Short mmCIF file of C-alpha atoms and ligand atoms in Angstrom, two decimals:
data_model
loop_
_atom_site.label_atom_id
_atom_site.label_comp_id
_atom_site.label_asym_id
_atom_site.label_seq_id
_atom_site.Cartn_x
_atom_site.Cartn_y
_atom_site.Cartn_z
CA MET A 24 -23.01 -51.08 -88.12
CA SER A 25 -24.84 -47.47 -87.91
CA GLU A 26 -26.62 -47.92 -91.11
CA PHE A 27 -28.77 -50.62 -89.52
CA ILE A 28 -29.85 -48.35 -86.74
CA ASP A 29 -33.11 -47.12 -86.88
CA PRO A 30 -33.00 -43.29 -87.15
CA ASN A 31 -35.77 -42.82 -84.74
CA ILE A 32 -33.43 -44.61 -82.06
CA ILE A 33 -30.64 -42.11 -82.70
CA LYS A 34 -32.92 -39.18 -82.64
CA ARG A 35 -34.46 -40.51 -79.40
CA ILE A 36 -31.13 -40.74 -77.78
CA LYS A 37 -30.00 -37.33 -78.88
CA ASN A 38 -33.20 -35.88 -77.70
CA LEU A 39 -32.94 -37.63 -74.14
CA ARG A 40 -29.42 -36.49 -73.84
CA GLU A 41 -30.34 -32.86 -74.60
CA GLU A 42 -33.33 -32.92 -72.31
CA LEU A 43 -31.54 -34.54 -69.40
CA HIS A 44 -28.76 -31.95 -69.58
CA ARG A 45 -31.16 -29.28 -69.88
CA HIS A 46 -33.10 -30.35 -66.94
CA ASN A 47 -30.03 -30.83 -64.86
CA TYR A 48 -29.27 -27.14 -65.52
CA LEU A 49 -32.66 -25.91 -64.51
CA TYR A 50 -32.64 -28.11 -61.43
CA TYR A 51 -29.05 -27.63 -60.06
CA ALA A 52 -27.99 -24.11 -61.53
CA MET A 53 -31.07 -22.31 -61.91
CA ASP A 54 -33.08 -24.07 -58.97
CA ASP A 55 -36.05 -23.81 -61.19
CA PRO A 56 -36.99 -27.43 -62.22
CA GLU A 57 -39.57 -28.18 -64.89
CA ILE A 58 -40.08 -31.77 -64.23
CA SER A 59 -40.43 -34.08 -61.23
CA ASP A 60 -37.52 -36.16 -59.89
CA SER A 61 -39.17 -39.38 -61.06
CA GLU A 62 -39.87 -38.13 -64.64
CA TYR A 63 -36.00 -37.36 -64.53
CA ASP A 64 -35.10 -40.73 -63.38
CA ARG A 65 -37.39 -42.23 -65.86
CA MET A 66 -35.70 -40.59 -68.75
CA MET A 67 -32.31 -41.45 -67.37
CA ARG A 68 -33.43 -45.05 -67.16
CA GLU A 69 -34.68 -45.01 -70.79
CA LEU A 70 -31.30 -43.41 -72.06
CA ILE A 71 -29.06 -45.95 -70.25
CA GLU A 72 -31.17 -48.84 -71.65
CA LEU A 73 -30.90 -47.29 -75.20
CA GLU A 74 -27.08 -46.85 -74.92
CA ALA A 75 -26.74 -50.48 -73.45
CA GLY A 76 -28.61 -51.61 -76.72
CA TYR A 77 -26.39 -49.49 -79.05
CA PRO A 78 -22.87 -49.23 -77.61
CA GLU A 79 -21.84 -47.82 -81.02
CA LEU A 80 -23.75 -44.61 -80.05
CA SER A 81 -21.95 -43.89 -76.86
CA SER A 82 -20.68 -40.43 -76.23
CA PRO A 83 -18.17 -38.75 -73.66
CA ASP A 84 -20.87 -36.18 -73.17
CA SER A 85 -23.77 -38.34 -72.37
CA PRO A 86 -25.55 -37.58 -69.04
CA SER A 87 -25.61 -41.33 -68.46
CA LEU A 88 -21.98 -40.89 -67.36
CA ARG A 89 -23.53 -39.78 -64.01
CA VAL A 90 -23.84 -43.47 -62.94
CA GLY A 91 -19.98 -43.96 -63.78
CA VAL A 92 -17.78 -45.86 -66.18
CA SER A 93 -15.36 -48.80 -65.95
CA PRO A 94 -12.65 -48.56 -63.25
CA VAL A 95 -9.17 -47.07 -64.13
CA LYS A 96 -5.88 -48.66 -62.74
CA LYS A 97 -4.29 -45.42 -61.49
CA PHE A 98 -4.95 -41.80 -61.79
CA GLN A 99 -3.11 -39.66 -64.44
CA THR A 100 -1.39 -36.29 -63.45
CA VAL A 101 -2.66 -33.04 -64.69
CA ARG A 102 -0.91 -29.80 -64.61
CA HIS A 103 -2.69 -26.82 -63.73
CA SER A 104 -2.28 -24.00 -66.33
CA VAL A 105 -2.83 -21.29 -63.53
CA LYS A 106 -1.24 -22.51 -60.10
CA MET A 107 -4.21 -23.28 -57.61
CA LEU A 108 -2.93 -21.21 -54.64
CA SER A 109 -3.87 -21.38 -51.10
CA LEU A 110 -5.10 -18.66 -48.97
CA ASP A 111 -3.58 -16.73 -46.17
CA ASN A 112 -5.63 -17.04 -43.01
CA ALA A 113 -7.14 -14.34 -40.65
CA PHE A 114 -8.23 -15.25 -37.13
CA SER A 115 -9.68 -11.93 -35.94
CA ASN A 116 -11.46 -8.61 -37.01
CA SER A 117 -8.11 -6.91 -36.60
CA ASP A 118 -6.43 -9.22 -38.99
CA ILE A 119 -9.21 -8.52 -41.57
CA LEU A 120 -8.65 -4.76 -41.01
CA ASP A 121 -5.04 -5.06 -41.31
CA PHE A 122 -5.58 -7.08 -44.77
CA ASP A 123 -7.61 -4.07 -46.09
CA LYS A 124 -5.14 -1.50 -44.99
CA ARG A 125 -2.25 -3.50 -46.86
CA VAL A 126 -4.70 -3.62 -49.90
CA ARG A 127 -5.25 0.10 -49.93
CA LYS A 128 -1.68 0.93 -49.29
CA GLU A 129 -0.46 -1.40 -52.07
CA LEU A 130 -2.98 0.33 -54.48
CA GLY A 131 -2.00 3.74 -52.91
CA THR A 132 -5.46 4.76 -52.31
CA ASP A 133 -7.75 6.01 -49.20
CA GLU A 134 -10.77 5.08 -50.92
CA GLN A 135 -12.88 2.07 -49.79
CA VAL A 136 -12.23 -1.10 -51.66
CA LEU A 137 -15.06 -3.49 -52.55
CA TYR A 138 -15.01 -7.02 -51.58
CA THR A 139 -16.92 -10.07 -52.43
CA ALA A 140 -17.33 -12.39 -49.48
CA GLU A 141 -18.32 -16.24 -49.39
CA PRO A 142 -18.78 -19.09 -46.99
CA LYS A 143 -15.61 -21.01 -46.88
CA MET A 144 -16.54 -24.59 -47.79
CA ASP A 145 -14.89 -27.36 -45.89
CA GLY A 146 -14.49 -29.65 -48.73
CA VAL A 147 -12.01 -30.62 -51.68
CA ALA A 148 -10.97 -28.07 -54.22
CA VAL A 149 -11.02 -29.19 -58.02
CA GLU A 150 -10.57 -27.71 -61.36
CA LEU A 151 -12.62 -28.64 -64.44
CA VAL A 152 -11.67 -27.50 -68.09
CA TYR A 153 -14.21 -27.05 -70.71
CA GLU A 154 -13.56 -26.81 -74.14
CA ASP A 155 -16.31 -25.56 -76.67
CA GLY A 156 -18.75 -26.07 -73.77
CA ARG A 157 -17.91 -29.55 -73.18
CA LEU A 158 -16.23 -30.90 -70.05
CA VAL A 159 -12.87 -32.57 -71.14
CA THR A 160 -10.76 -32.75 -67.93
CA ALA A 161 -11.31 -32.58 -64.16
CA SER A 162 -8.61 -32.95 -61.61
CA THR A 163 -7.82 -32.48 -57.95
CA ARG A 164 -6.13 -29.46 -56.56
CA GLY A 165 -3.09 -31.68 -55.56
CA ASP A 166 -0.15 -29.59 -54.51
CA GLY A 167 -1.42 -26.65 -56.36
CA GLU A 168 0.72 -27.13 -59.56
CA THR A 169 -0.33 -30.77 -60.59
CA GLY A 170 -3.43 -32.68 -59.46
CA GLU A 171 -4.76 -36.07 -60.12
CA GLU A 172 -7.17 -36.59 -63.20
CA ILE A 173 -10.56 -37.56 -61.81
CA THR A 174 -12.74 -36.85 -64.98
CA PRO A 175 -15.13 -39.64 -64.92
CA ASN A 176 -15.64 -39.34 -61.07
CA VAL A 177 -16.47 -35.67 -61.34
CA LYS A 178 -18.90 -36.40 -64.18
CA THR A 179 -21.06 -38.57 -61.69
CA ILE A 180 -21.73 -35.38 -59.61
CA ARG A 181 -25.28 -34.25 -60.54
CA THR A 182 -24.30 -30.57 -59.67
CA VAL A 183 -21.49 -30.71 -62.46
CA PRO A 184 -22.53 -29.62 -65.96
CA ILE A 185 -21.22 -32.07 -68.63
CA ILE A 186 -22.37 -29.65 -71.45
CA LEU A 187 -22.74 -25.94 -70.87
CA GLN A 188 -25.85 -24.19 -71.45
CA ARG A 189 -26.69 -20.75 -72.98
CA TYR A 190 -29.29 -19.18 -70.62
CA LYS A 191 -29.24 -15.68 -72.53
CA GLU A 192 -28.71 -15.87 -76.40
CA GLU A 193 -26.08 -12.91 -75.91
CA ARG A 194 -24.01 -14.98 -73.65
CA ARG A 195 -21.41 -16.93 -75.58
CA ILE A 196 -19.97 -20.23 -74.62
CA PRO A 197 -16.25 -19.53 -73.77
CA ALA A 198 -13.85 -21.44 -76.11
CA ARG A 199 -11.87 -22.62 -73.36
CA LEU A 200 -12.84 -22.31 -69.48
CA GLU A 201 -10.95 -23.39 -66.48
CA VAL A 202 -13.48 -23.20 -63.52
CA ARG A 203 -12.78 -24.10 -59.80
CA GLY A 204 -15.03 -25.48 -57.25
CA GLU A 205 -15.26 -27.07 -53.89
CA VAL A 206 -16.65 -30.62 -53.71
CA VAL A 207 -18.60 -31.29 -50.47
CA ILE A 208 -20.87 -33.84 -48.96
CA SER A 209 -23.71 -32.28 -46.78
CA ARG A 210 -24.01 -33.30 -43.04
CA GLU A 211 -27.25 -35.13 -43.74
CA GLY A 212 -25.49 -36.95 -46.81
CA PHE A 213 -22.53 -37.80 -44.64
CA ARG A 214 -24.93 -39.19 -41.86
CA ARG A 215 -26.65 -41.43 -44.38
CA LEU A 216 -23.34 -42.57 -45.89
CA ASN A 217 -21.93 -43.56 -42.61
CA GLU A 218 -24.98 -45.53 -41.60
CA ASP A 219 -24.64 -47.42 -44.97
CA MET A 220 -20.76 -48.01 -44.33
CA LEU A 221 -21.91 -49.33 -40.80
CA SER A 222 -24.47 -51.63 -42.01
CA ARG A 223 -22.00 -53.16 -44.49
CA GLY A 224 -19.20 -53.29 -41.62
CA LEU A 225 -16.94 -50.87 -43.59
CA PRO A 226 -14.79 -48.34 -41.70
CA LEU A 227 -16.62 -44.89 -41.01
CA PHE A 228 -15.50 -41.71 -42.32
CA ALA A 229 -14.40 -39.10 -39.82
CA ASN A 230 -16.19 -36.11 -41.05
CA PRO A 231 -17.87 -34.81 -44.38
CA ARG A 232 -14.57 -33.63 -45.95
CA ASN A 233 -12.94 -36.87 -45.64
CA ALA A 234 -15.91 -38.50 -47.01
CA ALA A 235 -15.85 -36.30 -50.06
CA ALA A 236 -12.06 -36.82 -50.49
CA GLY A 237 -12.31 -40.51 -50.28
CA SER A 238 -15.28 -40.68 -52.61
CA LEU A 239 -13.68 -38.51 -55.19
CA ARG A 240 -10.50 -40.45 -55.36
CA GLN A 241 -12.26 -43.81 -56.10
CA LEU A 242 -10.54 -45.71 -59.08
CA ASP A 243 -14.11 -47.13 -59.69
CA SER A 244 -16.38 -44.13 -60.65
CA LYS A 245 -19.39 -46.17 -60.04
CA VAL A 246 -18.67 -46.15 -56.32
CA THR A 247 -18.27 -42.34 -56.68
CA ALA A 248 -21.54 -42.24 -58.49
CA ARG A 249 -23.38 -43.77 -55.37
CA ARG A 250 -21.82 -41.14 -52.89
CA PRO A 251 -23.76 -37.99 -52.15
CA LEU A 252 -21.26 -35.42 -53.56
CA GLU A 253 -22.13 -31.90 -54.46
CA ILE A 254 -20.12 -29.03 -55.92
CA PHE A 255 -19.98 -25.20 -55.58
CA PHE A 256 -18.02 -23.23 -57.92
CA TYR A 257 -15.99 -20.36 -56.73
CA GLY A 258 -13.70 -18.93 -59.26
CA THR A 259 -11.93 -19.52 -62.74
CA GLY A 260 -8.33 -20.37 -63.88
CA GLU A 261 -7.38 -19.36 -67.38
CA SER A 262 -10.49 -18.60 -69.68
CA GLU A 263 -10.86 -17.40 -73.17
CA GLY A 264 -14.21 -15.50 -73.78
CA LEU A 265 -15.19 -14.72 -70.30
CA ASP A 266 -13.93 -11.13 -70.27
CA ILE A 267 -15.71 -9.83 -67.27
CA GLU A 268 -13.88 -7.33 -65.01
CA SER A 269 -15.69 -8.23 -61.53
CA HIS A 270 -15.34 -11.44 -59.64
CA TRP A 271 -19.04 -11.41 -58.65
CA ASP A 272 -20.22 -10.73 -62.31
CA ARG A 273 -17.98 -13.66 -63.27
CA LEU A 274 -19.61 -15.96 -60.81
CA CYS A 275 -23.06 -14.77 -62.20
CA ALA A 276 -21.77 -15.57 -65.81
CA LEU A 277 -20.70 -19.01 -64.56
CA LYS A 278 -24.18 -19.60 -63.11
CA GLU A 279 -25.81 -18.68 -66.38
CA LEU A 280 -23.60 -21.22 -67.90
CA GLY A 281 -24.70 -23.88 -65.38
CA PHE A 282 -22.28 -23.81 -62.62
CA ARG A 283 -23.77 -23.89 -59.22
CA ILE A 284 -22.48 -21.00 -56.96
CA ASN A 285 -23.18 -20.58 -53.22
CA PRO A 286 -26.46 -18.82 -52.63
CA HIS A 287 -24.98 -17.10 -49.62
CA ILE A 288 -22.33 -14.99 -51.28
CA LYS A 289 -22.32 -11.37 -50.36
CA PRO A 290 -21.25 -9.25 -53.30
CA LYS A 291 -19.36 -5.95 -53.52
CA ILE A 292 -19.32 -5.03 -49.75
CA LYS A 293 -17.15 -2.53 -48.04
CA ILE A 294 -14.81 -3.64 -45.19
CA ASP A 295 -17.45 -3.04 -42.58
CA GLY A 296 -19.91 -5.16 -44.23
CA VAL A 297 -17.20 -7.89 -44.50
CA LEU A 298 -17.17 -7.97 -40.71
CA GLU A 299 -20.95 -7.93 -40.28
CA TYR A 300 -21.06 -10.81 -42.75
CA TYR A 301 -18.68 -12.91 -40.86
CA SER A 302 -20.65 -12.51 -37.61
CA GLU A 303 -23.85 -13.41 -39.59
CA LEU A 304 -22.09 -16.57 -41.13
CA GLU A 305 -20.87 -17.60 -37.54
CA ARG A 306 -24.36 -17.40 -36.26
CA LYS A 307 -25.90 -19.25 -39.27
CA ARG A 308 -23.08 -21.72 -39.97
CA TYR A 309 -25.17 -24.82 -38.45
CA GLU A 310 -28.28 -23.77 -40.26
CA LEU A 311 -26.54 -24.53 -43.58
CA PRO A 312 -26.76 -28.14 -44.88
CA TYR A 313 -22.97 -28.53 -45.19
CA ASP A 314 -19.84 -27.72 -43.11
CA ILE A 315 -18.02 -24.38 -43.38
CA ASP A 316 -14.93 -23.35 -41.60
CA GLY A 317 -15.06 -19.69 -42.09
CA MET A 318 -15.31 -16.93 -44.63
CA VAL A 319 -13.27 -16.01 -47.87
CA ILE A 320 -12.97 -12.50 -49.00
CA LYS A 321 -11.68 -11.32 -52.53
CA THR A 322 -11.26 -8.10 -54.03
CA ASP A 323 -14.17 -7.83 -56.39
CA SER A 324 -12.32 -6.03 -59.19
CA ILE A 325 -10.15 -8.34 -61.29
CA GLY A 326 -8.12 -5.31 -62.37
CA ILE A 327 -7.19 -4.91 -58.69
CA GLN A 328 -6.55 -8.59 -58.22
CA VAL A 329 -3.92 -8.34 -61.03
CA ARG A 330 -2.34 -5.17 -59.64
CA LEU A 331 -1.89 -6.85 -56.29
CA GLY A 332 -0.51 -10.20 -57.67
CA GLN A 333 0.50 -12.87 -55.38
CA THR A 334 3.34 -14.23 -53.21
CA ALA A 335 4.79 -17.77 -53.92
CA ARG A 336 1.94 -19.44 -52.07
CA SER A 337 -0.97 -17.17 -51.95
CA PRO A 338 -2.78 -14.22 -53.56
CA ARG A 339 -2.41 -10.60 -52.07
CA TRP A 340 -6.10 -9.91 -53.18
CA ALA A 341 -7.98 -12.57 -51.05
CA VAL A 342 -7.84 -14.00 -47.42
CA ALA A 343 -9.69 -16.52 -45.24
CA TYR A 344 -11.05 -15.65 -42.14
CA LYS A 345 -11.40 -19.01 -39.96
CA PHE A 346 -13.85 -19.64 -37.30
CA LYS A 347 -12.94 -19.99 -33.71
CA ALA A 348 -11.91 -23.61 -32.81
CA VAL A 349 -14.91 -25.72 -31.79
CA GLN A 350 -12.64 -28.65 -30.36
CA GLU A 351 -11.43 -28.63 -26.94
CA THR A 352 -9.78 -31.33 -24.80
CA THR A 353 -11.42 -32.55 -21.51
CA LYS A 354 -11.74 -35.67 -19.33
CA ILE A 355 -14.49 -38.47 -19.43
CA LEU A 356 -15.68 -38.66 -15.83
CA ASP A 357 -18.26 -41.49 -16.60
CA ILE A 358 -20.25 -43.29 -19.31
CA SER A 359 -23.87 -43.87 -19.02
CA VAL A 360 -26.59 -45.21 -21.25
CA GLN A 361 -29.69 -43.37 -22.74
CA VAL A 362 -32.85 -45.29 -24.00
CA GLY A 363 -34.28 -43.60 -27.08
CA ARG A 364 -37.76 -43.51 -28.43
CA THR A 365 -37.23 -46.79 -30.60
CA GLY A 366 -35.68 -48.33 -27.60
CA THR A 367 -32.20 -47.89 -28.87
CA LEU A 368 -29.49 -47.69 -26.17
CA THR A 369 -26.92 -44.84 -26.69
CA PRO A 370 -23.78 -44.50 -24.60
CA VAL A 371 -23.20 -40.87 -23.33
CA ALA A 372 -19.97 -39.65 -22.03
CA HIS A 373 -20.04 -37.31 -18.94
CA LEU A 374 -17.35 -34.94 -19.14
CA GLU A 375 -15.27 -32.49 -17.07
CA THR A 376 -17.16 -29.26 -17.96
CA VAL A 377 -15.29 -27.46 -20.67
CA ASN A 378 -15.92 -24.24 -22.70
CA ILE A 379 -15.85 -24.79 -26.48
CA GLY A 380 -16.29 -21.75 -28.52
CA GLY A 381 -18.18 -19.92 -25.86
CA VAL A 382 -20.59 -22.76 -24.57
CA ASN A 383 -20.10 -24.97 -21.65
CA VAL A 384 -20.06 -28.65 -22.62
CA ASN A 385 -20.34 -31.59 -20.06
CA ARG A 386 -21.51 -34.47 -22.14
CA ALA A 387 -20.99 -36.00 -25.50
CA THR A 388 -22.63 -38.76 -27.52
CA LEU A 389 -20.66 -42.08 -28.38
CA HIS A 390 -23.29 -42.75 -31.05
CA ASN A 391 -23.10 -46.90 -30.30
CA GLU A 392 -20.95 -49.39 -28.79
CA ASP A 393 -19.02 -50.03 -32.06
CA GLU A 394 -18.07 -46.35 -32.28
CA ALA A 395 -16.86 -46.47 -28.64
CA ARG A 396 -14.97 -49.56 -29.40
CA ARG A 397 -13.51 -48.27 -32.86
CA LYS A 398 -12.25 -45.02 -31.18
CA ASP A 399 -11.32 -47.11 -27.93
CA ILE A 400 -12.89 -44.63 -25.57
CA ARG A 401 -12.46 -45.48 -21.86
CA ILE A 402 -13.77 -44.01 -18.68
CA GLY A 403 -11.10 -41.74 -17.38
CA ASP A 404 -9.81 -40.77 -20.69
CA THR A 405 -8.60 -37.39 -21.79
CA VAL A 406 -10.39 -36.79 -25.25
CA LEU A 407 -10.69 -34.32 -28.00
CA VAL A 408 -14.22 -33.01 -28.04
CA GLN A 409 -15.95 -31.25 -30.88
CA ARG A 410 -19.20 -29.01 -30.71
CA ALA A 411 -21.19 -28.52 -33.91
CA GLY A 412 -24.34 -26.31 -33.45
CA ASP A 413 -27.22 -27.45 -31.65
CA VAL A 414 -26.17 -31.03 -31.85
CA ILE A 415 -24.76 -33.21 -28.98
CA PRO A 416 -20.88 -32.78 -28.82
CA GLU A 417 -18.92 -35.64 -30.27
CA ILE A 418 -15.72 -37.15 -29.12
CA ILE A 419 -13.22 -36.89 -32.01
CA LYS A 420 -10.52 -38.96 -30.50
CA VAL A 421 -8.59 -40.11 -27.36
CA ILE A 422 -5.40 -38.59 -26.30
CA ASP A 423 -3.35 -41.66 -25.76
CA SER A 424 -0.35 -40.14 -24.24
CA ALA A 425 -2.49 -39.02 -21.29
CA ARG A 426 -3.40 -42.41 -20.17
CA ASN A 427 -2.13 -43.70 -16.78
CA GLY A 428 -3.52 -47.22 -16.88
CA SER A 429 -6.37 -46.35 -14.49
CA GLU A 430 -9.07 -46.02 -17.48
CA LYS A 431 -11.92 -48.41 -17.52
CA VAL A 432 -13.23 -50.20 -20.67
CA PHE A 433 -16.98 -49.47 -21.22
CA ASN A 434 -19.66 -52.31 -21.93
CA MET A 435 -22.94 -52.07 -22.83
CA PRO A 436 -25.31 -53.42 -20.17
CA GLU A 437 -27.25 -56.76 -20.54
CA ASN A 438 -30.39 -55.05 -19.19
CA CYS A 439 -32.24 -51.92 -19.99
CA PRO A 440 -31.19 -49.25 -17.48
CA SER A 441 -34.75 -48.01 -17.31
CA CYS A 442 -36.89 -51.07 -17.17
CA GLY A 443 -34.43 -53.90 -16.52
CA SER A 444 -35.64 -55.94 -19.36
CA ARG A 445 -33.00 -58.12 -21.17
CA VAL A 446 -31.68 -55.86 -24.28
CA ILE A 447 -31.15 -57.38 -27.67
CA ARG A 448 -28.16 -56.78 -29.99
CA ASP A 449 -28.43 -56.58 -33.64
CA GLU A 450 -25.06 -57.13 -35.04
CA LYS A 451 -26.03 -56.05 -38.49
CA GLU A 452 -27.01 -52.55 -37.33
CA ALA A 453 -24.42 -52.38 -34.44
CA SER A 454 -27.37 -51.48 -32.15
CA VAL A 455 -28.54 -52.52 -28.94
CA ARG A 456 -32.18 -52.31 -28.10
CA CYS A 457 -34.83 -52.45 -25.38
CA TYR A 458 -38.04 -54.26 -26.86
CA ASN A 459 -40.21 -53.64 -23.71
CA GLU A 460 -43.35 -51.77 -25.05
CA SER A 461 -44.10 -50.29 -21.71
CA CYS A 462 -40.42 -49.23 -20.98
CA PRO A 463 -40.65 -46.00 -19.02
CA ALA A 464 -37.72 -44.25 -20.87
CA LYS A 465 -38.85 -45.32 -24.25
CA ILE A 466 -42.52 -43.86 -23.59
CA LYS A 467 -40.82 -40.75 -22.26
CA ALA A 468 -38.62 -40.33 -25.40
CA GLN A 469 -41.82 -41.03 -27.53
CA ILE A 470 -43.83 -38.27 -25.75
CA GLU A 471 -40.79 -35.85 -26.24
CA HIS A 472 -40.59 -36.70 -29.89
CA PHE A 473 -44.30 -36.33 -30.29
CA ALA A 474 -44.19 -32.86 -28.81
CA SER A 475 -40.97 -31.73 -30.76
CA LYS A 476 -40.87 -29.34 -33.55
CA ARG A 477 -40.35 -32.10 -35.97
CA ALA A 478 -43.65 -33.78 -35.11
CA PHE A 479 -46.48 -31.61 -33.57
CA ASP A 480 -44.49 -28.74 -32.17
CA ILE A 481 -46.15 -28.54 -28.70
CA ASP A 482 -44.31 -26.46 -26.07
ZN1 ZN B 501 -36.37 -50.48 -21.16
#
């Protein structure tokens, strides 16, 4: 067949593939794009069309795999050549100081040990294996020893390099490289995904981590390709040709090869710096676009990591310092309805005041009637409430065992609580709306929005 293919087509496909890999690298790993998103999309469309016309020119390394391939029947099992361990947890500054003491005792030194600290991403751990710079296998962590092979799904994630790049000439591409990362969905991506699920009448995801896990484990990678998955790489398994004796320097080398690493990592700090960084992360956590649930510290020296070794389940050279709980239980005293600037009615739960992570909380949003139904939230219920930064706290679930039969089911009103006009229900959007243009509550919300930071920023 191939003798009939115009050599210019073969050349064009090769060129498009190389260029798309390179632009992906510049955009995601280097944060230094050369072309616009629309130009990238145009090149991708051209490649997909050409490949569809010449299936004999298909390649397992093509950037067009970002859109997914034919579904598989079941996942294969993959054994990790180096066990993917879980980390021990610390819950206080004194736990961290104890950890540091144990490390120095084990090493028999009074000298300060240097740590590299990073945000603990709340996502799904995966391992990617590269041979001669090409992604050959990707798998979930599983039980740490074996996971599920999800290579086509991982290839759809834009922040995953399919082919490794050489940023500096002197940096060689490792012959074999096992690299580990955390797959996440941003809070914004999660919000859009759930809106989409809701509009199609599909069950909603409970949180970004569940959404990431569910999206990764799709037998049809075309579904995965439509999910807003991202990845941050944090370490390596076995590697040949990446002989670097510092954890941080290794991460920098990974970045040069095309792996995206978290921009908030604090390299090579002493133990007092570690504690400072923790408070900084705790303050900044909701400014980050994705969920984090703490901090991870690792001894920066790989030599020290090897000397300290590991227990059956976790390394002795790393620890996770978890954030304080942001969930508490309380009681729903009443449910009222708020009218937004577009006239949408939102049920709001009034709670018995409860302190969650240092802040008094007395109300929580129920988002919409469907969500209140789905979670079967009733007036008088004892509920688990979660606070996430500046956003209105949310009800995670009802504590069923606390019910005594006096709880009242909540129904959306037929009339707007502000102006009394009849509200209109949109089944498709699961929304209830007041369409009265002169509704006082709507106008008030519009003025508030107009003056808010997102619009004109008037005090
Ligand atoms: Zn109204």
